[in-house]
Short mmCIF file of C-alpha atoms in Angstrom, two decimals:
data_model
loop_
_atom_site.label_atom_id
_atom_site.label_comp_id
_atom_site.label_asym_id
_atom_site.label_seq_id
_atom_site.Cartn_x
_atom_site.Cartn_y
_atom_site.Cartn_z
CA GLY A 110 -30.50 4.51 -8.43
CA MET A 111 -30.33 8.27 -8.82
CA LEU A 112 -26.96 8.00 -10.56
CA ARG A 113 -28.28 5.38 -12.98
CA ASN A 114 -31.17 7.73 -13.77
CA ALA A 115 -28.67 10.54 -14.31
CA VAL A 116 -26.78 8.40 -16.84
CA THR A 117 -30.02 7.60 -18.71
CA LEU A 118 -31.15 11.23 -18.79
CA ALA A 119 -27.71 12.45 -19.92
CA GLU A 120 -27.72 9.93 -22.76
CA ARG A 121 -31.18 11.05 -23.87
CA ALA A 122 -29.95 14.64 -23.86
CA GLU A 123 -26.78 13.53 -25.71
CA ASN A 124 -24.71 15.27 -23.02
CA GLU A 125 -21.47 13.30 -22.84
CA GLU A 126 -19.95 15.49 -20.13
CA ILE A 127 -22.76 14.78 -17.65
CA ALA A 128 -22.95 11.12 -18.72
CA SER A 129 -19.22 10.69 -18.00
CA GLU A 130 -19.56 12.39 -14.62
CA ALA A 131 -22.53 10.24 -13.61
CA LEU A 132 -20.79 7.05 -14.77
CA ARG A 133 -17.68 7.95 -12.76
CA ARG A 134 -19.66 8.62 -9.59
CA LEU A 135 -21.63 5.41 -10.07
CA GLY A 136 -18.35 3.53 -10.46
CA VAL A 137 -17.09 5.02 -7.20
CA VAL A 138 -20.23 3.81 -5.41
CA GLN A 139 -19.87 0.29 -6.82
CA ALA A 140 -16.21 0.15 -5.76
CA HIS A 141 -17.24 1.30 -2.28
CA VAL A 142 -19.59 -1.68 -1.88
CA GLY A 143 -17.09 -4.17 -3.29
CA GLU A 144 -18.53 -4.62 -6.81
CA LEU A 145 -15.13 -4.17 -8.41
CA GLU A 146 -15.81 -5.61 -11.87
CA GLU A 147 -18.87 -3.44 -12.41
CA ALA A 148 -16.98 -0.46 -10.99
CA ARG A 149 -14.16 -1.03 -13.49
CA ALA A 150 -16.57 -1.24 -16.43
CA LEU A 151 -18.36 1.96 -15.39
CA LEU A 152 -15.12 3.87 -14.88
CA GLU A 153 -13.74 2.75 -18.23
CA GLN A 154 -16.92 4.09 -19.85
CA ALA A 155 -16.53 7.34 -17.90
CA HIS A 156 -12.97 7.68 -19.19
CA GLU A 157 -13.94 6.97 -22.80
CA ARG A 158 -16.84 9.44 -22.75
CA ALA A 159 -15.06 12.26 -20.90
CA THR A 160 -14.98 15.52 -22.82
CA VAL A 161 -12.05 17.29 -21.10
CA ASP A 162 -8.76 16.16 -19.61
CA PRO A 163 -9.70 16.76 -15.95
CA GLN A 164 -12.65 14.37 -16.37
CA ARG A 165 -10.33 11.79 -17.94
CA ALA A 166 -7.82 12.23 -15.12
CA LEU A 167 -10.49 11.79 -12.42
CA ALA A 168 -11.74 8.60 -14.07
CA LEU A 169 -8.17 7.26 -14.25
CA VAL A 170 -7.57 8.01 -10.57
CA GLN A 171 -10.71 6.10 -9.62
CA LEU A 172 -9.69 3.24 -11.92
CA GLY A 173 -6.40 3.23 -10.01
CA VAL A 174 -8.34 2.79 -6.77
CA VAL A 175 -10.16 -0.22 -8.22
CA ASP A 176 -6.84 -1.63 -9.48
CA LEU A 177 -5.37 -1.28 -6.00
CA LEU A 178 -8.33 -2.99 -4.33
CA ASP A 179 -8.00 -5.76 -6.93
CA ASN A 180 -4.23 -5.94 -6.22
CA ARG A 181 -3.22 -4.92 -9.75
CA VAL A 182 -0.49 -2.59 -8.56
CA GLU A 183 1.24 -2.08 -11.91
CA ASP A 184 -2.06 -1.19 -13.60
CA ALA A 185 -2.79 1.22 -10.76
CA LEU A 186 0.57 2.95 -11.18
CA ARG A 187 0.08 3.23 -14.94
CA ASN A 188 -3.33 4.83 -14.50
CA ILE A 189 -1.98 7.32 -11.96
CA ASP A 190 0.97 8.24 -14.18
CA LEU A 191 -1.38 8.83 -17.11
CA ALA A 192 -3.73 10.94 -14.95
CA LEU A 193 -0.83 13.15 -13.84
CA ARG A 194 0.40 13.52 -17.45
CA LEU A 195 -3.08 14.67 -18.46
CA GLN A 196 -3.03 17.20 -15.65
CA ARG A 197 0.35 18.58 -16.73
CA ARG A 198 -0.77 18.74 -20.37
CA ALA A 199 -4.00 20.61 -19.67
CA ARG A 200 -2.51 23.77 -18.19
CA THR A 201 -5.76 25.71 -18.54
CA TRP A 202 -7.61 23.02 -16.60
CA ASN A 203 -4.80 21.97 -14.27
CA LEU A 204 -6.57 21.54 -10.93
CA PRO A 205 -4.29 20.81 -7.93
CA GLY A 206 -7.08 18.87 -6.21
CA ILE A 207 -7.06 16.19 -8.90
CA SER A 208 -3.28 15.90 -8.70
CA ALA A 209 -3.52 15.72 -4.90
CA GLY A 210 -5.81 12.72 -5.13
CA ALA A 211 -3.50 11.08 -7.66
CA HIS A 212 -0.41 11.53 -5.47
CA MET A 213 -2.28 10.22 -2.43
CA LEU A 214 -3.23 7.07 -4.34
CA ARG A 215 0.34 6.70 -5.59
CA GLY A 216 1.45 6.80 -1.94
CA ARG A 217 -1.01 4.03 -1.08
CA ILE A 218 0.29 1.92 -3.97
CA TYR A 219 3.94 2.38 -2.97
CA ARG A 220 3.08 1.36 0.59
CA VAL A 221 1.44 -1.84 -0.65
CA CYS A 222 4.52 -2.52 -2.78
CA GLY A 223 6.85 -2.21 0.21
CA ARG A 224 8.33 1.18 -0.69
CA PRO A 225 7.41 3.33 2.33
CA ALA A 226 9.95 6.09 1.67
CA ARG A 227 8.54 6.69 -1.81
CA ALA A 228 5.05 6.47 -0.37
CA LEU A 229 6.01 9.12 2.17
CA GLY A 230 7.14 11.52 -0.56
CA SER A 231 3.92 11.01 -2.53
CA MET A 232 1.73 11.51 0.53
CA LYS A 233 3.52 14.73 1.51
CA ARG A 234 3.11 15.99 -2.06
CA ALA A 235 -0.61 15.15 -1.87
CA ILE A 236 -0.97 17.20 1.32
CA THR A 237 0.79 20.20 -0.24
CA LEU A 238 -1.39 20.11 -3.36
CA ALA A 239 -4.55 19.63 -1.30
CA GLN A 240 -3.67 22.68 0.78
CA GLN A 241 -3.03 24.74 -2.35
CA SER A 242 -6.41 23.77 -3.81
CA GLY A 243 -8.37 24.05 -0.56
CA GLU A 244 -9.33 20.36 -0.70
CA ARG A 245 -9.62 19.82 3.04
CA ARG A 246 -10.99 16.29 2.79
CA ILE A 247 -8.08 15.11 0.63
CA GLU A 248 -5.68 16.91 2.98
CA LEU A 249 -7.29 15.13 5.94
CA GLU A 250 -7.16 11.65 4.41
CA ALA A 251 -3.58 12.13 3.20
CA THR A 252 -2.54 13.35 6.67
CA ALA A 253 -4.13 10.30 8.31
CA ARG A 254 -2.42 7.96 5.84
CA LEU A 255 0.86 9.82 6.37
CA GLY A 256 0.55 8.95 10.06
CA GLY A 257 0.36 5.26 9.17
CA LEU A 258 3.41 5.56 6.92
CA LEU A 259 5.41 7.27 9.66
CA LEU A 260 4.55 4.37 11.94
CA ASP A 261 5.94 1.97 9.28
CA LEU A 262 9.12 4.07 9.22
CA ASN A 263 9.48 3.78 13.00
CA GLN A 264 8.62 7.40 13.79
CA PRO A 265 5.80 6.87 16.33
CA GLU A 266 5.97 10.34 17.90
CA GLU A 267 5.61 12.10 14.54
CA ALA A 268 2.97 9.56 13.50
CA GLU A 269 0.87 10.28 16.58
CA ALA A 270 1.19 14.04 16.05
CA ARG A 271 -0.01 13.73 12.45
CA LEU A 272 -2.93 11.46 13.40
CA ARG A 273 -4.10 13.79 16.17
CA GLU A 274 -3.81 16.69 13.72
CA ALA A 275 -6.00 14.75 11.29
CA LEU A 276 -8.59 14.18 14.01
CA LEU A 277 -8.75 17.90 14.74
CA VAL A 278 -9.28 18.68 11.04
CA ALA A 279 -11.92 15.92 10.80
CA THR A 280 -13.87 17.49 13.66
CA GLU A 281 -13.52 20.95 12.14
CA ILE A 282 -14.87 20.00 8.71
CA GLU A 283 -17.18 17.21 9.98
CA ASP A 284 -15.58 14.50 7.85
CA ARG A 285 -16.49 11.19 9.47
CA ARG A 286 -14.66 9.10 6.87
CA GLY A 287 -11.39 10.88 7.59
CA GLN A 288 -12.09 10.63 11.30
CA THR A 289 -12.53 6.87 10.97
CA LEU A 290 -9.17 6.41 9.21
CA ALA A 291 -7.34 8.60 11.73
CA LEU A 292 -8.90 6.75 14.70
CA LEU A 293 -8.02 3.37 13.14
CA TRP A 294 -4.34 4.24 12.73
CA LEU A 295 -4.15 6.02 16.08
CA GLY A 296 -5.72 3.05 17.86
CA THR A 297 -3.20 0.73 16.22
CA LEU A 298 -0.33 2.98 17.27
CA LEU A 299 -1.61 3.23 20.86
CA TRP A 300 -2.03 -0.55 21.06
CA GLU A 301 1.54 -1.10 19.91
CA GLN A 302 2.65 1.32 22.65
CA ALA A 303 0.60 -0.62 25.25
CA ASP A 304 -1.56 2.47 25.85
CA PRO A 305 -4.78 1.49 27.69
CA SER A 306 -6.81 3.96 25.61
CA ALA A 307 -6.18 1.91 22.45
CA ALA A 308 -9.30 -0.23 22.83
CA ASP A 309 -11.62 2.77 23.26
CA THR A 310 -10.02 4.51 20.26
CA LEU A 311 -10.53 1.44 18.06
CA ASP A 312 -14.10 1.02 19.32
CA ARG A 313 -14.82 4.58 18.17
CA ALA A 314 -13.31 3.74 14.78
CA LEU A 315 -15.47 0.60 14.61
CA ARG A 316 -18.69 2.46 15.37
CA LEU A 317 -17.97 5.13 12.78
CA ALA A 318 -16.89 2.61 10.13
CA HIS A 319 -20.08 0.61 10.67
CA GLU A 320 -22.31 3.69 10.56
CA MET A 321 -20.61 5.00 7.42
CA GLY A 322 -20.52 1.63 5.64
CA LEU A 323 -16.71 1.73 5.48
CA GLN A 324 -16.43 -2.02 5.52
CA ARG A 325 -12.75 -2.32 4.68
CA ALA A 326 -11.84 -0.01 7.57
CA GLU A 327 -14.28 -1.91 9.78
CA SER A 328 -12.66 -5.27 9.01
CA LEU A 329 -9.20 -3.91 9.83
CA ALA A 330 -10.41 -2.34 13.09
CA LEU A 331 -12.07 -5.64 14.04
CA ALA A 332 -8.78 -7.47 13.49
CA ILE A 333 -6.75 -5.10 15.70
CA ARG A 334 -9.49 -5.11 18.34
CA SER A 335 -9.45 -8.93 18.22
CA ARG A 336 -5.72 -8.94 18.98
CA ILE A 337 -6.32 -6.75 22.04
CA ALA A 338 -9.01 -9.16 23.29
CA ARG A 339 -6.69 -12.10 22.67
CA GLU A 340 -3.89 -10.50 24.68
CA ALA A 341 -6.34 -9.88 27.51
CA GLY A 342 -7.22 -13.59 27.55
CA ASP A 343 -10.77 -13.05 26.25
CA LEU A 344 -10.64 -15.68 23.51
CA ALA A 345 -14.40 -15.80 22.95
CA THR A 346 -14.51 -12.09 22.08
CA ALA A 347 -11.29 -12.37 20.08
CA ARG A 348 -12.72 -15.19 17.96
CA GLU A 349 -15.98 -13.34 17.37
CA LEU A 350 -14.25 -10.13 16.30
CA ALA A 351 -11.70 -11.90 14.09
CA ALA A 352 -14.41 -13.95 12.38
CA ARG A 353 -16.49 -10.83 11.70
CA GLY A 354 -13.49 -9.10 10.14
CA ALA A 355 -12.75 -12.10 7.93
CA GLU A 356 -16.39 -12.38 6.88
CA ILE A 357 -16.44 -8.77 5.67
CA LEU A 358 -13.46 -9.50 3.40
CA GLU A 359 -15.43 -12.28 1.74
CA HIS A 360 -17.62 -9.61 0.16
CA GLN A 361 -15.18 -6.73 -0.25
CA GLY A 362 -12.05 -6.03 -2.20
CA ALA A 363 -9.10 -4.98 -0.06
CA GLU A 364 -5.51 -3.91 -0.37
CA LEU A 365 -3.31 -6.97 0.09
CA PRO A 366 -1.67 -5.75 3.35
CA ASP A 367 -5.12 -5.26 4.90
CA ARG A 368 -6.14 -8.75 3.80
CA ILE A 369 -2.98 -10.18 5.37
CA VAL A 370 -3.67 -8.41 8.67
CA VAL A 371 -7.34 -9.45 8.86
CA LEU A 372 -6.96 -13.09 7.79
CA GLY A 373 -3.61 -13.56 9.53
CA THR A 374 -5.12 -12.30 12.77
CA HIS A 375 -8.02 -14.71 12.36
CA ALA A 376 -5.52 -17.57 11.98
CA LEU A 377 -3.56 -16.43 15.06
CA VAL A 378 -6.71 -16.33 17.18
CA LEU A 379 -7.83 -19.75 15.95
CA ARG A 380 -4.41 -21.21 16.78
CA THR A 381 -4.49 -19.65 20.24
CA GLY A 382 -7.86 -21.30 20.82
CA GLY A 383 -6.46 -24.71 19.88
CA ASP A 384 -7.88 -24.91 16.36
CA ALA A 385 -4.53 -25.39 14.63
CA GLU A 386 -5.96 -27.31 11.65
CA GLN A 387 -8.34 -24.53 10.62
CA ALA A 388 -5.62 -21.94 11.24
CA ASP A 389 -3.18 -23.82 9.00
CA GLU A 390 -5.79 -24.09 6.24
CA LEU A 391 -6.47 -20.35 6.43
CA VAL A 392 -2.75 -19.48 6.34
CA GLY A 393 -2.26 -21.83 3.39
CA ARG A 394 -4.96 -20.07 1.39
CA LEU A 395 -3.51 -16.70 2.35
CA ARG A 396 0.01 -17.71 1.25
CA SER A 397 -1.40 -18.93 -2.08
CA ARG A 398 -3.18 -15.59 -2.52
CA ILE A 399 0.05 -13.71 -1.81
CA GLU A 400 1.98 -15.83 -4.32
CA ARG A 401 -0.71 -15.31 -6.94
CA GLU A 402 -0.80 -11.54 -6.49
CA ASN A 403 2.99 -11.31 -6.44
CA GLY A 404 3.20 -13.39 -9.62
CA ARG A 405 1.05 -10.84 -11.45
CA ILE A 406 3.79 -8.22 -11.19
CA GLU A 407 5.89 -8.10 -14.35
CA ASN A 408 8.67 -5.76 -13.21
CA ASP A 409 11.39 -7.87 -11.55
CA GLU A 410 12.47 -5.26 -8.99
CA LEU A 411 8.91 -4.36 -8.01
CA ARG A 412 8.01 -8.05 -7.70
CA ARG A 413 11.00 -8.67 -5.42
CA VAL A 414 10.24 -5.72 -3.13
CA HIS A 415 6.55 -6.65 -3.00
CA HIS A 416 7.50 -10.28 -2.23
CA ASP A 417 9.74 -9.28 0.68
CA ALA A 418 7.25 -6.78 2.12
CA THR A 419 4.27 -9.14 2.09
CA ARG A 420 6.25 -11.94 3.72
CA ARG A 421 7.59 -9.68 6.46
CA LEU A 422 4.06 -8.52 7.16
CA LEU A 423 2.62 -12.04 7.23
CA ALA A 424 5.33 -13.21 9.64
CA ALA A 425 4.63 -10.25 11.95
CA VAL A 426 0.85 -10.80 11.84
CA LEU A 427 1.14 -14.51 12.65
CA SER A 428 3.45 -13.83 15.59
CA PRO A 429 1.85 -13.27 19.01
CA GLU A 430 4.77 -11.00 19.95
CA GLY A 431 5.89 -7.59 18.75
CA VAL A 432 4.29 -5.01 16.47
CA ILE A 433 1.89 -5.99 13.74
CA TYR A 434 3.40 -3.74 11.04
CA PRO A 435 7.13 -4.39 10.52
CA ARG A 436 9.32 -1.32 10.95
CA VAL A 437 11.51 -0.45 7.98
CA THR A 438 14.14 2.15 7.18
CA PRO A 439 14.33 4.30 4.03
CA GLU A 440 17.44 2.37 3.01
CA LEU A 441 15.23 -0.72 2.47
CA ASP A 442 13.01 1.16 0.02
#
């Protein structure tokens, strides 16, 4: 409400700079609560009404986030590339913090597309730029996401070190969002290593995600926690947790890998409980969603890599054995 008032007041004052800033922040809020179409419209207005290149770049980065949540990976990459070109062009205004956020988002996109080695390079670049600009929150989030990437690349020791480093920084700067992401990835890693502290770590992530309204993180934590309950033979709890995670996704946009993990886990739990028909229906809808999102990609090579990555992930999620995130090597990137 306050941001909408800010937009109105800026328009009355004919101040395009403040209007653009308020529209961008309002778009970020709408994306956070899952209103992706309204978020896109607001961010496009923010971009059009921006008065300087850094404002345009920030709006493009946030549009890239919406594209990613809406599984428009090529659009997301185009927006990030344009944002970085604007940053390079505007030498007087070139702020490393904006570029750090852009590289972090590029890393997220490459991970979704099944290119973890490229994602790793982008995330490391994001951390370096965040450190140069003193953007501790971006540094924290990029470090936490780097931990998840290292897990994908079968480097669990380094992944754990990075995630524990992120937790220390989160405590230092009192960033509960970053703490939630680090706890989520660390809990997943500990579960895959059969560490008994995994459940408590994920429960902490769940509490924080719920308190902070981080619903996408909450749904993912619920799915992993459901798998732990299933392995322990507590099917009632597993079904409840998996259903809650799936319900959240009904109202939220999500990166396709997260959607596969949450809905695939729900199907696995249903099948374990003897409800094979409902599980098959859920998997069928999920496969159709994957095919639809993959078919959107115009670049042949990117479509092939995305196709292979999503199918490997779905197979791993539907299996009751082994790790949930398939391990890859840089050679497969």
